[in-house]
Amino acid sequence: MAIDKDSKKSGSDAISNESDAKIDSDKPQYHYQNFSKDNNLQENLLIPVTPQTSSIGSAADRPKSTTTRKQKRPWWQMWQIWGLVLVLCSGGIGYGAMTMLLKLPKTQSCSKVFWPIASASIRLYCAQTAAEQKNVDGLLSAINLVAVLPDNHPLRPEINRNINRWATAILAIGEEEFQAGKLEQAIATAKKIPGKSAKELVDKTIDTWKSIWSDGEETYRQVEDKLREADWNGAFSAAVLLTDNPNKYWATTKYEESINNINIAQEENASLNKAQAQINSGQIDGLILAIEKAADIDNKSYAYDQAQEIIAQGKEKLVAIIEQSIEDRDWQQLLRITSRVPRSLKLQKRVKDWQILANAGSSAQLDTVFGIEDAIEEIDKLKKKSEYYNLGQKLASRWEKEIDDVRHLSKARDFARTGTIAALNEAITEARLIPDANPRYQEASEEINQWRKQIQTIEDQPILNRAKELAYGNSVNAWIRAIAEANLISSNSPLHGEAQDYVRTWRANIERIKDQPILDDAEAFAYNDNYTAAIRTAQKISSGRALYPDAQSKIARWQAEIDGERYLREANDLASQGTPEALARAIKVARQVPVSSSSRNEVTPSIDDWSAEILDQAREASDSSLERAIAIAQQIPSGTTSYTTAQGEIKIWRIRLAPEPQVVPPTFKLDKLRKERERDN
């Protein structure tokens, strides 16, 4: 029988629906259950629930046939087995869901999350992931991800705890930057922390940083102030305080920088002290070296101001020397200085003018026409606005006049080189052509005087030669003739001084020959100890004679012999009296005997004997009178052999005269006092 296609389909759909309905009735039902793990994650998971039996068509309400009750059902139709399976399945599904919820895979890409609808657990997970980067951006991203959740969110306590932890981590990064010396960067890092909850901590931390940093800056300023005052000990003491600063940058880096600055400042100060000494010396080389040393001091140096003062002093003195060189027309020195003027003095324009003056003046001093012409050409390089322009014009005018003078002097010198009287006279004539108003007139006059002296020397030399030849006879008559010849040379002659030296020598020879017999007679008297006659004879040689100094020396020696004999005789006469007073006076008189006298040999033994005799008399007097003994011993003069011994005995005698009081022991005094009281009682 043919079956309608649609009817067939409807029938099968009906059967299918009926089967699906039956299966659905056997399926476990599900509801949503909220799970969380440590308040960090939260998800809605599906949990199977045991299906409720229907009141319609349920197996419990339907009457069971006898056949059914009696017939054993297959195991797969037993509800207990299906219930057990259902429990196991639901537990497995729940456990798997919980595991997946609590251990979300790290491979999940947070960059693909659509945040407006993201769950709190996803935000927290991604925040923790971002925080694991342990940098400011990651930590800030973590805070921003969870900070948007409402304050009443169930995860808010956990969120706040993590925000505080991440904020603390950011502050730790800021602390590292602060310790590294990056205060502004550290503050900027700390201020990036969002939210009001961390504001108090951030502000307190920033205030602490600023306070520590301010202390470091103040201490460092003290170091700098001490360095500017050249107080090295004070600077070092202040630098040591930096090591107490809690900030590593100030305690290490800035401390080491301070110590280096102290060492550098000490070296620079020593260099500048040496430069100052060179400035004070006023020597050109010292001034230039001092300026160069001071110019090497950097403008950031603590000694910069001192260096600038030295440069200013050196500049002033150097310019003064240069100006004096120009005034003195010392062109060679000016040339040497200008080539060495330090560029740091910023005198380049003036140096250029100085070099023009030095080059021109040096050329003019060559004393040639070409040299003067070069000088005029060089001096014309000075510009009208130069402070040396007027001086240059005066020099040029002078040098123009000197050109003719130099021509005359050059020609005259050429004549004079021949050296004959005629040539020298021609030189004098040529030099006289220079007018007295011209610059080279003085120089020409000096040359003329020199040439005249040469002429005089040429004319007088034969006279001096003849006088010397006459003196070769070595007799009084020969020397007299030589003196007469030499006196023919006038006092204006260059040979006059030499001629007079010869005259004095020849006259001395004549005087020696005439006076020697007188001195010989005097020495003969002295040989026979007739010193008075010897002195009287030697005094016949008058002052100014050749033998006068020799005669005076012998007279002094002979007079010493006379004085020595007289003093020794007087001393012996005094000593013969034998009294301590006479012996003491004898010693004083004997000491006046001249050292050069032969009588001096008798003085020392006599003095020793007389001092010993005085000491013996003092000792004898001590038996009867210590005062008299002391008075006698005190008359022994110092320097004698008995003086030291006498002083020792005087000390002993004085002790005997005034013995020192005895010190009574305290116990003895108490015993004595006790006995006296007992006796009185």
Short mmCIF file of N, CA and C in Angstrom, two decimals, residues 497-654:
data_model
loop_
_atom_site.label_atom_id
_atom_site.label_comp_id
_atom_site.label_asym_id
_atom_site.label_seq_id
_atom_site.Cartn_x
_atom_site.Cartn_y
_atom_site.Cartn_z
N GLY A 497 146.25 107.30 32.46
CA GLY A 497 146.12 106.42 33.61
C GLY A 497 147.20 105.36 33.64
N GLU A 498 147.46 104.73 32.52
CA GLU A 498 148.50 103.70 32.47
C GLU A 498 149.86 104.30 32.77
N ALA A 499 150.13 105.51 32.22
CA ALA A 499 151.42 106.16 32.46
C ALA A 499 151.61 106.47 33.94
N GLN A 500 150.54 106.92 34.64
CA GLN A 500 150.65 107.24 36.05
C GLN A 500 150.87 105.99 36.91
N ASP A 501 150.33 104.87 36.50
CA ASP A 501 150.60 103.63 37.23
C ASP A 501 152.09 103.30 37.20
N TYR A 502 152.70 103.45 36.04
CA TYR A 502 154.14 103.22 35.93
C TYR A 502 154.92 104.22 36.78
N VAL A 503 154.47 105.47 36.77
CA VAL A 503 155.15 106.51 37.56
C VAL A 503 155.12 106.16 39.04
N ARG A 504 153.98 105.70 39.57
CA ARG A 504 153.88 105.35 40.98
C ARG A 504 154.81 104.18 41.32
N THR A 505 154.90 103.23 40.42
CA THR A 505 155.79 102.09 40.66
C THR A 505 157.25 102.54 40.71
N TRP A 506 157.63 103.38 39.79
CA TRP A 506 159.03 103.83 39.75
C TRP A 506 159.36 104.70 40.97
N ARG A 507 158.44 105.52 41.42
CA ARG A 507 158.67 106.34 42.61
C ARG A 507 158.80 105.46 43.86
N ALA A 508 157.99 104.44 43.94
CA ALA A 508 158.09 103.52 45.08
C ALA A 508 159.44 102.84 45.12
N ASN A 509 159.96 102.49 43.96
CA ASN A 509 161.29 101.87 43.91
C ASN A 509 162.35 102.83 44.44
N ILE A 510 162.24 104.10 44.05
CA ILE A 510 163.20 105.11 44.52
C ILE A 510 163.09 105.27 46.03
N GLU A 511 161.85 105.32 46.58
CA GLU A 511 161.65 105.51 48.01
C GLU A 511 162.18 104.32 48.80
N ARG A 512 161.98 103.12 48.31
CA ARG A 512 162.48 101.94 49.01
C ARG A 512 164.01 102.00 49.14
N ILE A 513 164.65 102.37 48.03
CA ILE A 513 166.12 102.42 48.07
C ILE A 513 166.59 103.47 49.08
N LYS A 514 165.89 104.59 49.19
CA LYS A 514 166.29 105.65 50.10
C LYS A 514 165.92 105.34 51.54
N ASP A 515 164.77 104.69 51.81
CA ASP A 515 164.28 104.46 53.17
C ASP A 515 164.70 103.13 53.78
N GLN A 516 165.17 102.20 52.98
CA GLN A 516 165.50 100.89 53.51
C GLN A 516 166.59 100.96 54.58
N PRO A 517 167.65 101.80 54.42
CA PRO A 517 168.67 101.89 55.48
C PRO A 517 168.08 102.35 56.82
N ILE A 518 167.11 103.24 56.78
CA ILE A 518 166.48 103.70 58.03
C ILE A 518 165.79 102.53 58.73
N LEU A 519 165.04 101.75 57.97
CA LEU A 519 164.34 100.62 58.57
C LEU A 519 165.31 99.55 59.06
N ASP A 520 166.42 99.39 58.34
CA ASP A 520 167.43 98.41 58.78
C ASP A 520 168.03 98.83 60.12
N ASP A 521 168.32 100.14 60.31
CA ASP A 521 168.86 100.61 61.59
C ASP A 521 167.86 100.38 62.72
N ALA A 522 166.57 100.62 62.45
CA ALA A 522 165.55 100.40 63.48
C ALA A 522 165.50 98.94 63.89
N GLU A 523 165.58 98.05 62.95
CA GLU A 523 165.55 96.62 63.27
C GLU A 523 166.78 96.21 64.06
N ALA A 524 167.91 96.86 63.83
CA ALA A 524 169.13 96.55 64.59
C ALA A 524 168.94 96.93 66.05
N PHE A 525 168.33 98.06 66.31
CA PHE A 525 168.04 98.44 67.70
C PHE A 525 167.09 97.43 68.35
N ALA A 526 166.06 97.02 67.63
CA ALA A 526 165.09 96.07 68.19
C ALA A 526 165.74 94.72 68.47
N TYR A 527 166.70 94.33 67.67
CA TYR A 527 167.39 93.05 67.88
C TYR A 527 168.10 93.04 69.21
N ASN A 528 168.60 94.20 69.61
CA ASN A 528 169.29 94.33 70.89
C ASN A 528 168.33 94.72 72.01
N ASP A 529 167.03 94.54 71.81
CA ASP A 529 165.98 94.82 72.79
C ASP A 529 165.89 96.30 73.15
N ASN A 530 166.43 97.14 72.29
CA ASN A 530 166.30 98.58 72.50
C ASN A 530 165.12 99.06 71.65
N TYR A 531 163.94 98.71 72.16
CA TYR A 531 162.73 98.97 71.38
C TYR A 531 162.42 100.46 71.27
N THR A 532 162.82 101.22 72.24
CA THR A 532 162.53 102.65 72.20
C THR A 532 163.32 103.31 71.07
N ALA A 533 164.60 102.97 70.94
CA ALA A 533 165.42 103.53 69.86
C ALA A 533 164.94 103.03 68.51
N ALA A 534 164.49 101.77 68.46
CA ALA A 534 163.99 101.21 67.19
C ALA A 534 162.76 101.98 66.72
N ILE A 535 161.86 102.26 67.64
CA ILE A 535 160.63 102.99 67.27
C ILE A 535 160.97 104.40 66.81
N ARG A 536 161.85 105.06 67.52
CA ARG A 536 162.22 106.43 67.18
C ARG A 536 162.86 106.50 65.79
N THR A 537 163.65 105.50 65.43
CA THR A 537 164.32 105.48 64.13
C THR A 537 163.30 105.22 63.01
N ALA A 538 162.40 104.25 63.21
CA ALA A 538 161.44 103.88 62.17
C ALA A 538 160.45 105.01 61.90
N GLN A 539 160.20 105.82 62.87
CA GLN A 539 159.25 106.93 62.68
C GLN A 539 159.76 108.00 61.73
N LYS A 540 161.05 107.91 61.32
CA LYS A 540 161.60 108.85 60.35
C LYS A 540 161.03 108.64 58.95
N ILE A 541 160.46 107.47 58.69
CA ILE A 541 159.85 107.18 57.39
C ILE A 541 158.45 107.80 57.40
N SER A 542 158.25 108.80 56.60
CA SER A 542 157.00 109.58 56.63
C SER A 542 155.86 108.87 55.91
N SER A 543 154.64 109.34 56.19
CA SER A 543 153.44 108.77 55.56
C SER A 543 153.47 109.00 54.05
N GLY A 544 153.00 108.02 53.31
CA GLY A 544 152.95 108.11 51.86
C GLY A 544 154.14 107.50 51.17
N ARG A 545 155.22 107.22 51.96
CA ARG A 545 156.40 106.60 51.38
C ARG A 545 156.15 105.11 51.18
N ALA A 546 156.91 104.48 50.33
CA ALA A 546 156.69 103.08 49.97
C ALA A 546 156.82 102.15 51.17
N LEU A 547 157.80 102.44 52.07
CA LEU A 547 158.03 101.55 53.21
C LEU A 547 157.25 101.98 54.46
N TYR A 548 156.39 102.98 54.34
CA TYR A 548 155.66 103.47 55.51
C TYR A 548 154.78 102.37 56.14
N PRO A 549 153.98 101.63 55.38
CA PRO A 549 153.17 100.57 56.01
C PRO A 549 154.03 99.53 56.72
N ASP A 550 155.18 99.15 56.15
CA ASP A 550 156.04 98.15 56.78
C ASP A 550 156.62 98.71 58.08
N ALA A 551 157.02 99.99 58.06
CA ALA A 551 157.59 100.61 59.25
C ALA A 551 156.56 100.68 60.38
N GLN A 552 155.30 101.03 60.05
CA GLN A 552 154.25 101.11 61.06
C GLN A 552 153.95 99.75 61.68
N SER A 553 153.99 98.72 60.88
CA SER A 553 153.74 97.37 61.40
C SER A 553 154.82 96.98 62.41
N LYS A 554 156.09 97.29 62.09
CA LYS A 554 157.18 96.95 63.01
C LYS A 554 157.10 97.81 64.27
N ILE A 555 156.74 99.08 64.14
CA ILE A 555 156.61 99.95 65.30
C ILE A 555 155.56 99.40 66.26
N ALA A 556 154.41 98.92 65.76
CA ALA A 556 153.35 98.36 66.61
C ALA A 556 153.86 97.14 67.36
N ARG A 557 154.63 96.29 66.71
CA ARG A 557 155.15 95.09 67.37
C ARG A 557 156.14 95.45 68.47
N TRP A 558 157.00 96.43 68.18
CA TRP A 558 157.99 96.84 69.19
C TRP A 558 157.31 97.52 70.37
N GLN A 559 156.26 98.31 70.11
CA GLN A 559 155.53 98.95 71.20
C GLN A 559 154.86 97.92 72.09
N ALA A 560 154.39 96.82 71.50
CA ALA A 560 153.77 95.74 72.28
C ALA A 560 154.79 95.11 73.22
N GLU A 561 156.04 94.99 72.77
CA GLU A 561 157.06 94.44 73.65
C GLU A 561 157.30 95.36 74.83
N ILE A 562 157.35 96.67 74.55
CA ILE A 562 157.55 97.63 75.63
C ILE A 562 156.39 97.57 76.62
N ASP A 563 155.14 97.54 76.11
CA ASP A 563 153.95 97.50 76.98
C ASP A 563 153.91 96.20 77.77
N GLY A 564 154.25 95.08 77.13
CA GLY A 564 154.22 93.80 77.81
C GLY A 564 155.16 93.76 78.99
N GLU A 565 156.37 94.27 78.79
CA GLU A 565 157.34 94.28 79.89
C GLU A 565 156.84 95.17 81.02
N ARG A 566 156.23 96.30 80.65
CA ARG A 566 155.75 97.23 81.67
C ARG A 566 154.61 96.64 82.49
N TYR A 567 153.59 96.02 81.82
CA TYR A 567 152.45 95.42 82.54
C TYR A 567 152.90 94.25 83.41
N LEU A 568 153.82 93.44 82.90
CA LEU A 568 154.27 92.29 83.68
C LEU A 568 155.06 92.75 84.91
N ARG A 569 155.83 93.79 84.74
CA ARG A 569 156.59 94.32 85.86
C ARG A 569 155.64 94.89 86.93
N GLU A 570 154.62 95.61 86.50
CA GLU A 570 153.66 96.16 87.46
C GLU A 570 152.91 95.04 88.18
N ALA A 571 152.58 93.98 87.47
CA ALA A 571 151.86 92.86 88.08
C ALA A 571 152.72 92.17 89.13
N ASN A 572 153.97 91.98 88.81
CA ASN A 572 154.87 91.33 89.78
C ASN A 572 155.04 92.20 91.03
N ASP A 573 155.12 93.50 90.83
CA ASP A 573 155.25 94.39 91.98
C ASP A 573 154.02 94.28 92.88
N LEU A 574 152.83 94.22 92.29
CA LEU A 574 151.60 94.07 93.08
C LEU A 574 151.56 92.73 93.79
N ALA A 575 151.91 91.69 93.10
CA ALA A 575 151.85 90.34 93.68
C ALA A 575 152.82 90.19 94.84
N SER A 576 153.90 90.95 94.81
CA SER A 576 154.89 90.83 95.89
C SER A 576 154.33 91.30 97.23
N GLN A 577 153.26 92.06 97.21
CA GLN A 577 152.65 92.51 98.46
C GLN A 577 152.01 91.36 99.20
N GLY A 578 151.53 90.32 98.48
CA GLY A 578 151.06 89.10 99.09
C GLY A 578 149.64 89.12 99.61
N THR A 579 148.95 90.23 99.62
CA THR A 579 147.56 90.27 100.11
C THR A 579 146.61 89.77 99.02
N PRO A 580 145.43 89.26 99.43
CA PRO A 580 144.47 88.80 98.41
C PRO A 580 144.09 89.90 97.44
N GLU A 581 143.93 91.12 97.96
CA GLU A 581 143.53 92.23 97.10
C GLU A 581 144.63 92.55 96.10
N ALA A 582 145.90 92.55 96.55
CA ALA A 582 147.02 92.85 95.66
C ALA A 582 147.18 91.76 94.61
N LEU A 583 147.02 90.52 95.02
CA LEU A 583 147.13 89.40 94.07
C LEU A 583 146.03 89.48 93.00
N ALA A 584 144.81 89.84 93.40
CA ALA A 584 143.71 89.96 92.43
C ALA A 584 143.99 91.07 91.44
N ARG A 585 144.55 92.22 91.92
CA ARG A 585 144.88 93.32 91.01
C ARG A 585 146.04 92.94 90.10
N ALA A 586 146.98 92.15 90.62
CA ALA A 586 148.11 91.71 89.80
C ALA A 586 147.63 90.87 88.62
N ILE A 587 146.63 90.02 88.89
CA ILE A 587 146.08 89.19 87.80
C ILE A 587 145.46 90.07 86.73
N LYS A 588 144.69 91.09 87.11
CA LYS A 588 144.05 91.98 86.14
C LYS A 588 145.08 92.73 85.31
N VAL A 589 146.15 93.22 85.94
CA VAL A 589 147.19 93.96 85.21
C VAL A 589 147.92 93.03 84.26
N ALA A 590 148.23 91.83 84.70
CA ALA A 590 148.98 90.88 83.86
C ALA A 590 148.19 90.51 82.61
N ARG A 591 146.89 90.51 82.73
CA ARG A 591 146.07 90.16 81.56
C ARG A 591 146.11 91.24 80.49
N GLN A 592 146.65 92.42 80.78
CA GLN A 592 146.75 93.49 79.79
C GLN A 592 148.00 93.36 78.92
N VAL A 593 148.85 92.39 79.21
CA VAL A 593 150.05 92.17 78.39
C VAL A 593 149.60 91.76 77.00
N PRO A 594 150.02 92.49 75.91
CA PRO A 594 149.60 92.15 74.55
C PRO A 594 149.94 90.72 74.18
N VAL A 595 149.06 90.11 73.39
CA VAL A 595 149.27 88.73 72.96
C VAL A 595 150.54 88.60 72.11
N SER A 596 150.85 89.67 71.32
CA SER A 596 152.02 89.62 70.44
C SER A 596 153.34 89.81 71.19
N SER A 597 153.25 90.18 72.48
CA SER A 597 154.47 90.42 73.26
C SER A 597 155.10 89.10 73.69
N SER A 598 156.43 89.10 73.72
CA SER A 598 157.14 87.89 74.18
C SER A 598 156.91 87.66 75.67
N SER A 599 156.50 88.70 76.39
CA SER A 599 156.23 88.56 77.83
C SER A 599 154.96 87.77 78.11
N ARG A 600 154.17 87.55 77.08
CA ARG A 600 152.90 86.84 77.27
C ARG A 600 153.12 85.43 77.78
N ASN A 601 154.26 84.84 77.48
CA ASN A 601 154.52 83.47 77.91
C ASN A 601 154.61 83.36 79.43
N GLU A 602 154.98 84.47 80.09
CA GLU A 602 155.11 84.44 81.54
C GLU A 602 153.78 84.75 82.24
N VAL A 603 152.83 85.24 81.52
CA VAL A 603 151.59 85.71 82.15
C VAL A 603 150.76 84.55 82.70
N THR A 604 150.51 83.54 81.89
CA THR A 604 149.60 82.45 82.30
C THR A 604 150.09 81.72 83.54
N PRO A 605 151.35 81.27 83.61
CA PRO A 605 151.79 80.61 84.85
C PRO A 605 151.68 81.51 86.07
N SER A 606 152.01 82.79 85.90
CA SER A 606 151.95 83.70 87.05
C SER A 606 150.52 83.87 87.54
N ILE A 607 149.59 84.02 86.64
CA ILE A 607 148.19 84.18 87.01
C ILE A 607 147.69 82.95 87.76
N ASP A 608 148.04 81.74 87.29
CA ASP A 608 147.60 80.51 87.97
C ASP A 608 148.17 80.45 89.38
N ASP A 609 149.44 80.83 89.53
CA ASP A 609 150.06 80.80 90.87
C ASP A 609 149.38 81.80 91.80
N TRP A 610 149.10 83.00 91.29
CA TRP A 610 148.50 84.02 92.14
C TRP A 610 147.07 83.64 92.54
N SER A 611 146.29 83.03 91.65
CA SER A 611 144.93 82.61 92.01
C SER A 611 144.96 81.48 93.02
N ALA A 612 145.92 80.57 92.90
CA ALA A 612 146.04 79.48 93.88
C ALA A 612 146.43 80.03 95.25
N GLU A 613 147.28 81.06 95.26
CA GLU A 613 147.69 81.67 96.53
C GLU A 613 146.50 82.33 97.20
N ILE A 614 145.64 82.98 96.43
CA ILE A 614 144.43 83.60 97.02
C ILE A 614 143.55 82.52 97.64
N LEU A 615 143.36 81.37 96.95
CA LEU A 615 142.53 80.29 97.47
C LEU A 615 143.11 79.73 98.77
N ASP A 616 144.43 79.60 98.82
CA ASP A 616 145.05 79.10 100.06
C ASP A 616 144.77 80.04 101.22
N GLN A 617 144.87 81.35 100.96
CA GLN A 617 144.60 82.32 102.02
C GLN A 617 143.13 82.24 102.46
N ALA A 618 142.23 81.98 101.53
CA ALA A 618 140.82 81.84 101.89
C ALA A 618 140.61 80.63 102.77
N ARG A 619 141.25 79.54 102.44
CA ARG A 619 141.11 78.32 103.26
C ARG A 619 141.64 78.54 104.67
N GLU A 620 142.78 79.25 104.77
CA GLU A 620 143.33 79.53 106.10
C GLU A 620 142.36 80.40 106.89
N ALA A 621 141.72 81.35 106.22
CA ALA A 621 140.79 82.24 106.91
C ALA A 621 139.53 81.51 107.35
N SER A 622 139.19 80.42 106.70
CA SER A 622 137.96 79.69 107.04
C SER A 622 138.03 79.05 108.42
N ASP A 623 139.24 78.87 108.95
CA ASP A 623 139.35 78.26 110.28
C ASP A 623 138.86 79.22 111.36
N SER A 624 138.97 80.50 111.05
CA SER A 624 138.57 81.48 112.05
C SER A 624 137.31 82.26 111.67
N SER A 625 137.14 82.49 110.38
CA SER A 625 135.99 83.30 109.93
C SER A 625 135.56 82.85 108.54
N LEU A 626 134.36 82.25 108.49
CA LEU A 626 133.85 81.82 107.18
C LEU A 626 133.51 83.02 106.30
N GLU A 627 133.03 84.12 106.92
CA GLU A 627 132.71 85.31 106.14
C GLU A 627 133.96 85.85 105.46
N ARG A 628 135.10 85.91 106.21
CA ARG A 628 136.36 86.39 105.64
C ARG A 628 136.85 85.45 104.55
N ALA A 629 136.69 84.15 104.75
CA ALA A 629 137.11 83.17 103.74
C ALA A 629 136.33 83.36 102.44
N ILE A 630 135.02 83.57 102.57
CA ILE A 630 134.19 83.77 101.37
C ILE A 630 134.60 85.04 100.64
N ALA A 631 134.84 86.13 101.39
CA ALA A 631 135.22 87.41 100.78
C ALA A 631 136.54 87.28 100.02
N ILE A 632 137.49 86.52 100.59
CA ILE A 632 138.79 86.34 99.91
C ILE A 632 138.62 85.50 98.65
N ALA A 633 137.89 84.39 98.75
CA ALA A 633 137.73 83.49 97.60
C ALA A 633 136.99 84.16 96.45
N GLN A 634 136.10 85.08 96.75
CA GLN A 634 135.33 85.77 95.70
C GLN A 634 136.21 86.69 94.86
N GLN A 635 137.42 87.00 95.30
CA GLN A 635 138.32 87.88 94.55
C GLN A 635 139.08 87.13 93.46
N ILE A 636 138.96 85.80 93.43
CA ILE A 636 139.65 85.02 92.39
C ILE A 636 138.93 85.25 91.07
N PRO A 637 139.59 85.84 90.04
CA PRO A 637 138.93 86.13 88.76
C PRO A 637 138.53 84.85 88.03
N SER A 638 137.45 84.95 87.24
CA SER A 638 137.03 83.81 86.42
C SER A 638 138.07 83.57 85.33
N GLY A 639 138.15 82.33 84.89
CA GLY A 639 139.12 81.99 83.86
C GLY A 639 140.42 81.48 84.40
N THR A 640 140.63 81.58 85.70
CA THR A 640 141.84 81.05 86.33
C THR A 640 141.61 79.61 86.72
N THR A 641 142.70 78.89 87.00
CA THR A 641 142.58 77.45 87.32
C THR A 641 141.90 77.22 88.67
N SER A 642 141.96 78.20 89.56
CA SER A 642 141.39 78.01 90.89
C SER A 642 139.96 78.55 91.00
N TYR A 643 139.43 79.11 89.95
CA TYR A 643 138.11 79.76 90.04
C TYR A 643 137.01 78.74 90.36
N THR A 644 136.95 77.65 89.64
CA THR A 644 135.88 76.66 89.84
C THR A 644 135.95 76.06 91.24
N THR A 645 137.17 75.73 91.68
CA THR A 645 137.33 75.16 93.03
C THR A 645 136.87 76.15 94.09
N ALA A 646 137.24 77.43 93.89
CA ALA A 646 136.86 78.46 94.85
C ALA A 646 135.35 78.59 94.94
N GLN A 647 134.64 78.52 93.83
CA GLN A 647 133.18 78.62 93.85
C GLN A 647 132.54 77.48 94.61
N GLY A 648 133.12 76.28 94.48
CA GLY A 648 132.58 75.14 95.22
C GLY A 648 132.75 75.30 96.72
N GLU A 649 133.90 75.78 97.13
CA GLU A 649 134.14 75.93 98.57
C GLU A 649 133.30 77.08 99.13
N ILE A 650 133.11 78.13 98.34
CA ILE A 650 132.25 79.23 98.80
C ILE A 650 130.85 78.70 99.10
N LYS A 651 130.34 77.82 98.25
CA LYS A 651 129.01 77.25 98.48
C LYS A 651 128.95 76.47 99.79
N ILE A 652 130.01 75.69 100.05
CA ILE A 652 130.05 74.89 101.29
C ILE A 652 130.09 75.80 102.51
N TRP A 653 130.92 76.86 102.43
CA TRP A 653 131.04 77.78 103.57
C TRP A 653 129.72 78.49 103.84
N ARG A 654 129.00 78.83 102.80
CA ARG A 654 127.71 79.49 103.00
C ARG A 654 126.70 78.57 103.66
#
